[in-house]
Amino acid sequence: MIIVEEYGNQLNAGASLQCRGPRLQLDGNAAGCRPSGAGGSGSTGTRDAQGVWTPAQLTRLLTYTKQLGGRIAALEFMNEPTFAAMGGAPKGYDGAAYGRDFKVFRPFVKQQSSGTLILGPGSVGEAVGGEGVAYGGMELLPTPELLQATGPGVVDAFSYHHYGAASQRCGDMAPIKKDSVLGEQWLSRTDKTLAYYRQQRDKYEPGKPFWNTETADAACGGNPWGAQFLDTFRYLDQMGRIAKQGVKVIMHNTLATSDYGLLDGKTLLPRPNYWGGLLWHQLMGTTVLDAGASRPGFHIYAHTMKGQAGGVALLIINNSRTATTSLNLPKAAQRYTLSATTLESGAVQLNGRELKLGANDALPALTGEAVPAGPVQFAPTTITFLTIADAGNQNSQ
């Protein structure tokens, strides 16, 4: 999959998840994308002389994608329109201007690329309880104003971004302290963001599925511990939390850039979150099951087991720094426990063995350890997947 995003005044294209601006998901056999050549801060870019968005550059991208035999799966009009100025929108850009531009954008896409899903609004920075992340002194364009201007029923999925804080490199813009990142208040911030956007979705786009189209530990490139095992607790807990609340798609920012990249940007070696995401992908199916309520220091999520009819996969996060906890298994299972020598480590162990690439960058086999039915213990600051192949789960038959 290739992500391409288009700013209000320029087009950026690339073969990773780190581009900026209308975000395009490309699939098929497209090998890459090309910059339009017309972008840049000194050009008129994607707008006419009156500042109205035009589809000229998008037309070129659509044409190029088709020439490669690819397909644009989904598209957002603008990256984080709640802070439109950050994306290069003209001075004074407001809800009315967004609505005007969107009413050019949507019919064009539906006519020229009818199979493409339209996502929106792709907002960021808002949450219930006033815990949204501010971007310095930049004025926020509230999501209700955007949705009022576009009118109802105009997107195929309701998209939003979540950052619980801004990174240290952004100074005093809602930072988070390192010693707080295993705490319940920090881990639950994603709930407050989703709760706010659920209110807006229910009012303006009722019934539309949720897509989280950008998230990481912190805005502005992530904190240094975004590359450490310490952040893998948030990374996997967030997936469990919002999947349980009906979010259908989660996109991490980024693949290989800055502290929050899943790969080291220089060596391209996997970081702890990569291994956590790979295990999720290998084990967790797409149907969410009821695992009961989590409790402080012990979070549990259940899905159908991927590729195994009747199977169940559990994600168990012991985010306590001191307490061992246990769970009684009704049947035998396979266990996959992630741990590290220190929480600040950039290396992670699976069942006590460090995960690393093999010859020619081959991925290692992610194999579990058999555990019998009965009580199973989980050490402090560990993350465990359990798969029960013969659970008899009727939701995955």
XYZ file of C-alpha atoms in Angstrom:
397
model
C 0.000 0.000 0.000
C 1.235 3.494 -0.839
C 0.010 6.610 0.924
C 0.033 9.873 -0.958
C -1.202 13.072 0.572
C -1.842 16.402 -1.053
C -1.497 19.725 0.721
C -3.812 22.591 -0.034
C -1.111 24.204 -2.183
C 1.132 21.393 -3.351
C 1.304 17.686 -4.076
C 3.722 15.350 -2.370
C 4.007 11.712 -3.370
C 6.091 8.874 -2.007
C 6.309 5.176 -1.339
C 5.891 5.282 2.437
C 3.428 6.378 5.086
C 5.162 9.654 5.708
C 3.844 11.949 2.981
C 1.694 14.865 3.971
C -1.617 16.444 2.842
C -5.354 14.966 0.653
C -4.324 11.434 1.631
C -4.576 8.755 -0.991
C -4.342 5.038 -0.437
C -3.132 3.201 -3.497
C -3.218 -0.520 -3.937
C -2.822 -2.876 -6.849
C 0.589 -3.199 -8.458
C 1.542 0.468 -8.517
C 5.252 0.661 -7.824
C 5.295 4.302 -6.825
C 4.084 7.806 -7.559
C 5.598 10.935 -9.010
C 5.398 14.502 -7.741
C 3.237 16.612 -9.993
C 6.037 19.063 -10.722
C 3.584 21.912 -10.294
C 3.679 21.970 -6.516
C 5.792 24.096 -4.250
C 5.211 27.030 -1.968
C 5.762 29.533 -4.770
C 3.235 28.066 -7.190
C -0.527 28.292 -7.466
C -0.505 24.553 -6.815
C -3.936 23.005 -6.575
C -5.870 26.291 -6.462
C -6.968 28.825 -9.039
C -6.357 32.563 -8.866
C -9.368 32.985 -6.590
C -8.066 30.364 -4.150
C -10.635 27.708 -5.123
C -9.425 24.113 -5.251
C -9.193 22.568 -8.719
C -8.728 18.890 -9.655
C -5.876 19.544 -12.094
C -3.147 17.814 -10.085
C -5.451 15.073 -8.858
C -6.285 14.338 -12.493
C -2.598 13.784 -13.183
C -2.280 11.460 -10.224
C -5.326 9.448 -11.245
C -4.010 9.139 -14.780
C -0.559 8.055 -13.635
C -1.989 5.491 -11.220
C -4.123 3.950 -13.958
C -1.105 3.794 -16.256
C 0.667 1.706 -13.619
C -2.324 -0.605 -13.321
C -3.017 0.595 -9.806
C -6.163 1.728 -8.040
C -6.824 4.484 -5.531
C -8.658 2.748 -2.705
C -9.495 5.719 -0.499
C -8.925 9.428 -0.388
C -9.214 12.327 2.062
C -9.607 15.831 0.678
C -7.274 17.602 3.100
C -4.848 16.573 5.797
C -6.077 17.755 9.208
C -8.385 20.553 8.028
C -8.968 21.550 11.651
C -5.531 23.172 11.316
C -5.878 24.101 7.662
C -3.109 26.705 7.716
C -0.618 24.003 8.707
C -1.486 22.186 5.476
C -0.913 25.242 3.301
C -4.496 26.476 2.940
C -4.882 30.152 1.984
C -4.979 32.764 4.723
C -8.436 33.084 6.229
C -9.495 29.610 5.123
C -12.696 28.737 6.992
C -15.525 26.228 7.084
C -17.321 27.852 4.169
C -14.183 27.635 2.005
C -13.711 23.995 2.966
C -17.311 23.213 2.046
C -16.958 25.041 -1.265
C -13.814 23.077 -2.156
C -15.231 19.752 -1.005
C -18.246 20.255 -3.276
C -15.819 20.424 -6.214
C -13.732 17.519 -4.974
C -16.403 14.923 -4.209
C -18.311 14.816 -7.532
C -15.023 14.852 -9.425
C -13.760 11.784 -7.561
C -17.048 9.925 -7.891
C -17.076 10.556 -11.638
C -13.394 9.913 -12.386
C -12.634 7.158 -9.853
C -15.961 5.673 -8.854
C -14.455 2.814 -6.843
C -12.521 5.137 -4.551
C -13.818 5.598 -1.022
C -14.062 9.175 0.177
C -12.908 9.625 3.756
C -13.393 12.682 5.884
C -12.908 15.008 7.484
C -9.522 13.747 8.789
C -9.665 16.119 11.753
C -7.200 16.290 14.636
C -6.781 18.158 17.903
C -10.224 17.715 19.463
C -11.377 15.514 22.339
C -14.010 15.423 25.045
C -12.896 17.145 28.228
C -10.743 19.618 26.322
C -7.760 17.236 26.047
C -7.128 17.720 22.349
C -3.610 18.546 21.182
C -3.092 22.192 20.243
C -0.545 23.182 17.595
C 1.125 26.216 19.123
C -0.954 29.317 18.612
C -2.550 28.009 15.408
C -6.271 28.675 15.225
C -8.468 25.587 15.241
C -11.223 25.215 12.659
C -13.798 23.107 14.535
C -15.000 19.902 12.945
C -18.699 20.864 13.287
C -18.056 23.867 11.036
C -16.442 21.633 8.434
C -19.285 19.121 8.472
C -21.992 21.766 8.426
C -20.390 23.225 5.325
C -20.100 19.941 3.424
C -23.566 18.726 4.346
C -24.565 15.216 5.413
C -23.949 11.929 3.637
C -20.843 12.980 1.710
C -18.219 10.507 3.003
C -17.978 6.734 2.843
C -16.140 6.540 6.177
C -15.607 9.042 8.981
C -11.878 9.620 9.410
C -9.978 11.264 12.228
C -6.459 11.492 13.650
C -5.319 10.963 17.224
C -2.287 12.176 19.121
C -2.449 12.127 22.885
C 0.307 14.715 23.165
C 2.921 16.643 21.242
C 6.525 15.512 21.343
C 9.318 17.145 23.297
C 10.653 18.748 20.112
C 7.531 20.907 19.987
C 8.235 22.597 23.308
C 5.211 23.284 25.499
C 2.578 22.030 23.044
C 0.800 19.538 25.343
C 3.822 17.335 26.179
C 3.633 14.087 28.149
C 6.140 12.949 30.758
C 7.922 9.681 30.139
C 7.052 8.251 33.557
C 3.331 8.615 32.755
C 3.116 6.575 29.582
C 2.120 3.285 31.201
C -0.580 5.019 33.233
C -4.305 4.634 32.705
C -4.869 8.333 32.063
C -2.404 8.341 29.169
C -3.626 5.086 27.641
C -7.261 6.235 27.770
C -6.712 9.485 25.882
C -7.503 7.740 22.612
C -10.983 7.027 24.048
C -11.616 10.738 24.587
C -10.608 11.612 21.054
C -12.864 8.914 19.623
C -15.728 9.970 21.900
C -15.579 13.511 20.522
C -15.547 12.406 16.914
C -18.286 9.865 17.601
C -20.523 12.768 18.614
C -19.791 14.488 15.314
C -20.162 11.305 13.274
C -23.512 10.496 14.872
C -24.814 13.996 14.156
C -23.531 14.573 10.628
C -22.666 11.138 9.169
C -24.688 8.617 11.207
C -23.837 4.991 10.647
C -20.610 5.628 8.729
C -17.651 3.423 9.782
C -14.740 4.971 11.633
C -11.239 5.066 10.161
C -8.333 6.341 12.239
C -6.134 7.542 9.403
C -3.184 8.823 11.425
C -1.904 8.122 14.922
C 1.287 7.614 16.929
C 2.558 8.287 20.431
C 2.880 12.050 19.927
C 2.601 14.669 17.219
C 5.678 16.441 15.824
C 7.591 13.269 15.063
C 7.000 11.383 18.287
C 8.933 11.339 21.539
C 12.267 9.491 21.836
C 10.517 6.589 23.560
C 8.295 6.133 20.520
C 11.136 3.951 19.227
C 11.339 1.947 22.459
C 9.463 -0.991 23.932
C 7.923 1.507 26.338
C 5.600 2.745 23.586
C 4.504 -0.718 22.449
C 2.048 -0.805 25.364
C 0.240 2.266 23.996
C 0.566 1.058 20.416
C -1.150 -2.286 20.975
C -3.510 -1.080 23.679
C -4.810 1.620 21.350
C -5.531 -0.928 18.640
C -7.404 -3.116 21.108
C -9.332 -0.213 22.588
C -10.597 1.426 19.451
C -11.226 -1.822 17.578
C -13.501 -2.725 20.490
C -15.294 0.594 19.943
C -15.942 -0.027 16.265
C -12.987 1.587 14.484
C -12.447 -0.400 11.289
C -9.044 0.873 10.095
C -6.016 2.184 12.003
C -3.054 3.795 10.233
C 0.200 4.376 12.079
C 2.377 7.414 11.381
C 4.938 6.511 10.033
C 6.710 3.576 8.450
C 10.307 4.808 8.624
C 10.632 8.428 9.675
C 11.405 10.084 13.002
C 11.001 8.589 16.482
C 7.567 7.126 15.840
C 8.555 5.210 12.708
C 7.991 1.460 12.823
C 11.405 1.064 11.204
C 14.578 2.960 11.994
C 14.839 5.612 9.296
C 18.576 5.078 8.764
C 19.017 1.318 9.141
C 15.454 0.248 8.254
C 15.642 -2.260 11.099
C 12.362 -3.045 12.875
C 11.572 -1.302 16.126
C 9.501 -2.800 18.971
C 6.183 -1.456 17.634
C 6.858 -3.181 14.315
C 7.121 -6.549 16.012
C 3.977 -5.853 18.036
C 2.098 -4.909 14.888
C 3.362 -7.976 13.070
C 2.110 -10.273 15.820
C -1.262 -8.521 15.781
C -1.440 -8.998 12.022
C -0.501 -12.651 12.273
C -2.822 -13.618 15.136
C -5.766 -11.245 15.552
C -8.800 -11.642 13.297
C -11.131 -8.820 12.325
C -14.131 -9.769 14.467
C -13.992 -8.266 17.964
C -15.210 -10.468 20.812
C -16.267 -9.618 24.343
C -13.312 -10.213 26.653
C -14.958 -8.521 29.610
C -13.750 -5.343 31.231
C -10.101 -4.486 31.611
C -8.875 -3.168 34.926
C -6.085 -0.756 35.866
C -2.771 -2.417 35.139
C -4.304 -5.341 33.245
C -5.927 -4.882 29.861
C -7.456 -7.732 27.869
C -8.873 -7.793 24.334
C -10.322 -10.677 22.343
C -10.741 -11.238 18.610
C -11.402 -14.181 16.392
C -8.177 -16.024 15.631
C -6.867 -15.196 12.193
C -7.078 -18.091 9.762
C -8.556 -20.527 12.275
C -12.283 -21.267 12.268
C -13.605 -21.377 15.795
C -10.375 -19.981 17.243
C -9.923 -17.063 19.629
C -6.953 -14.732 20.014
C -6.369 -12.740 23.192
C -4.188 -9.683 23.726
C -3.185 -9.290 27.373
C -1.275 -6.198 28.449
C 0.211 -6.022 31.930
C 1.095 -2.333 32.131
C 1.820 -2.518 35.835
C 5.462 -1.898 36.694
C 5.329 -4.143 39.766
C 2.407 -6.578 39.862
C 2.202 -10.040 38.323
C -1.304 -11.033 37.341
C -2.959 -14.227 36.151
C -5.768 -15.543 33.989
C -7.451 -18.934 34.038
C -7.522 -20.554 30.599
C -10.348 -22.992 29.845
C -8.285 -24.727 27.158
C -4.685 -25.116 26.084
C -3.217 -22.228 24.117
C -0.169 -20.928 22.298
C 1.595 -18.085 24.081
C 3.503 -15.179 22.511
C 4.961 -12.863 25.163
C 6.794 -9.658 24.280
C 9.262 -8.296 26.810
C 12.512 -6.345 26.919
C 15.565 -6.108 29.154
C 14.495 -2.530 29.933
C 11.452 -0.538 28.918
C 13.777 1.917 27.158
C 15.211 -0.810 24.942
C 14.959 -0.632 21.178
C 15.043 -4.433 21.056
C 12.213 -6.763 21.992
C 12.080 -10.431 22.952
C 9.452 -13.004 22.011
C 9.179 -15.670 24.693
C 12.642 -14.704 25.911
C 14.414 -14.626 22.527
C 15.318 -11.362 20.831
C 13.506 -10.704 17.585
C 15.790 -9.722 14.729
C 16.017 -10.077 10.985
C 17.850 -13.028 9.549
C 19.972 -13.463 6.441
C 18.929 -11.181 3.579
C 16.591 -9.376 6.015
C 14.315 -12.400 6.326
C 11.700 -12.163 9.056
C 12.039 -14.729 11.835
C 9.306 -17.256 12.495
C 6.964 -15.884 15.155
C 6.185 -19.100 16.973
C 4.343 -19.513 20.228
C 4.908 -21.722 23.238
C 2.315 -24.265 24.281
C 0.609 -23.585 27.619
C -1.892 -25.979 29.226
C -5.375 -25.092 30.391
C -5.478 -23.536 33.836
C -3.904 -20.456 35.446
C -1.391 -18.490 33.376
C 0.742 -15.745 34.878
C 1.775 -12.475 33.235
C 4.831 -10.641 34.534
C 4.899 -6.866 35.013
C 5.470 -4.755 31.883
C 4.861 -7.578 29.429
C 2.523 -7.954 26.475
C 1.111 -11.369 25.637
C -0.922 -12.797 22.785
C -2.691 -16.098 23.431
C -4.301 -18.172 20.701
C -6.837 -20.905 21.443
C -7.369 -22.765 18.185
C -10.192 -25.053 19.399
C -12.121 -22.488 21.401
C -15.374 -23.364 19.615
C -16.069 -19.718 18.881
C -19.219 -19.483 16.754
C -18.337 -15.989 15.472
C -15.597 -17.276 13.191
C -17.177 -20.371 11.691
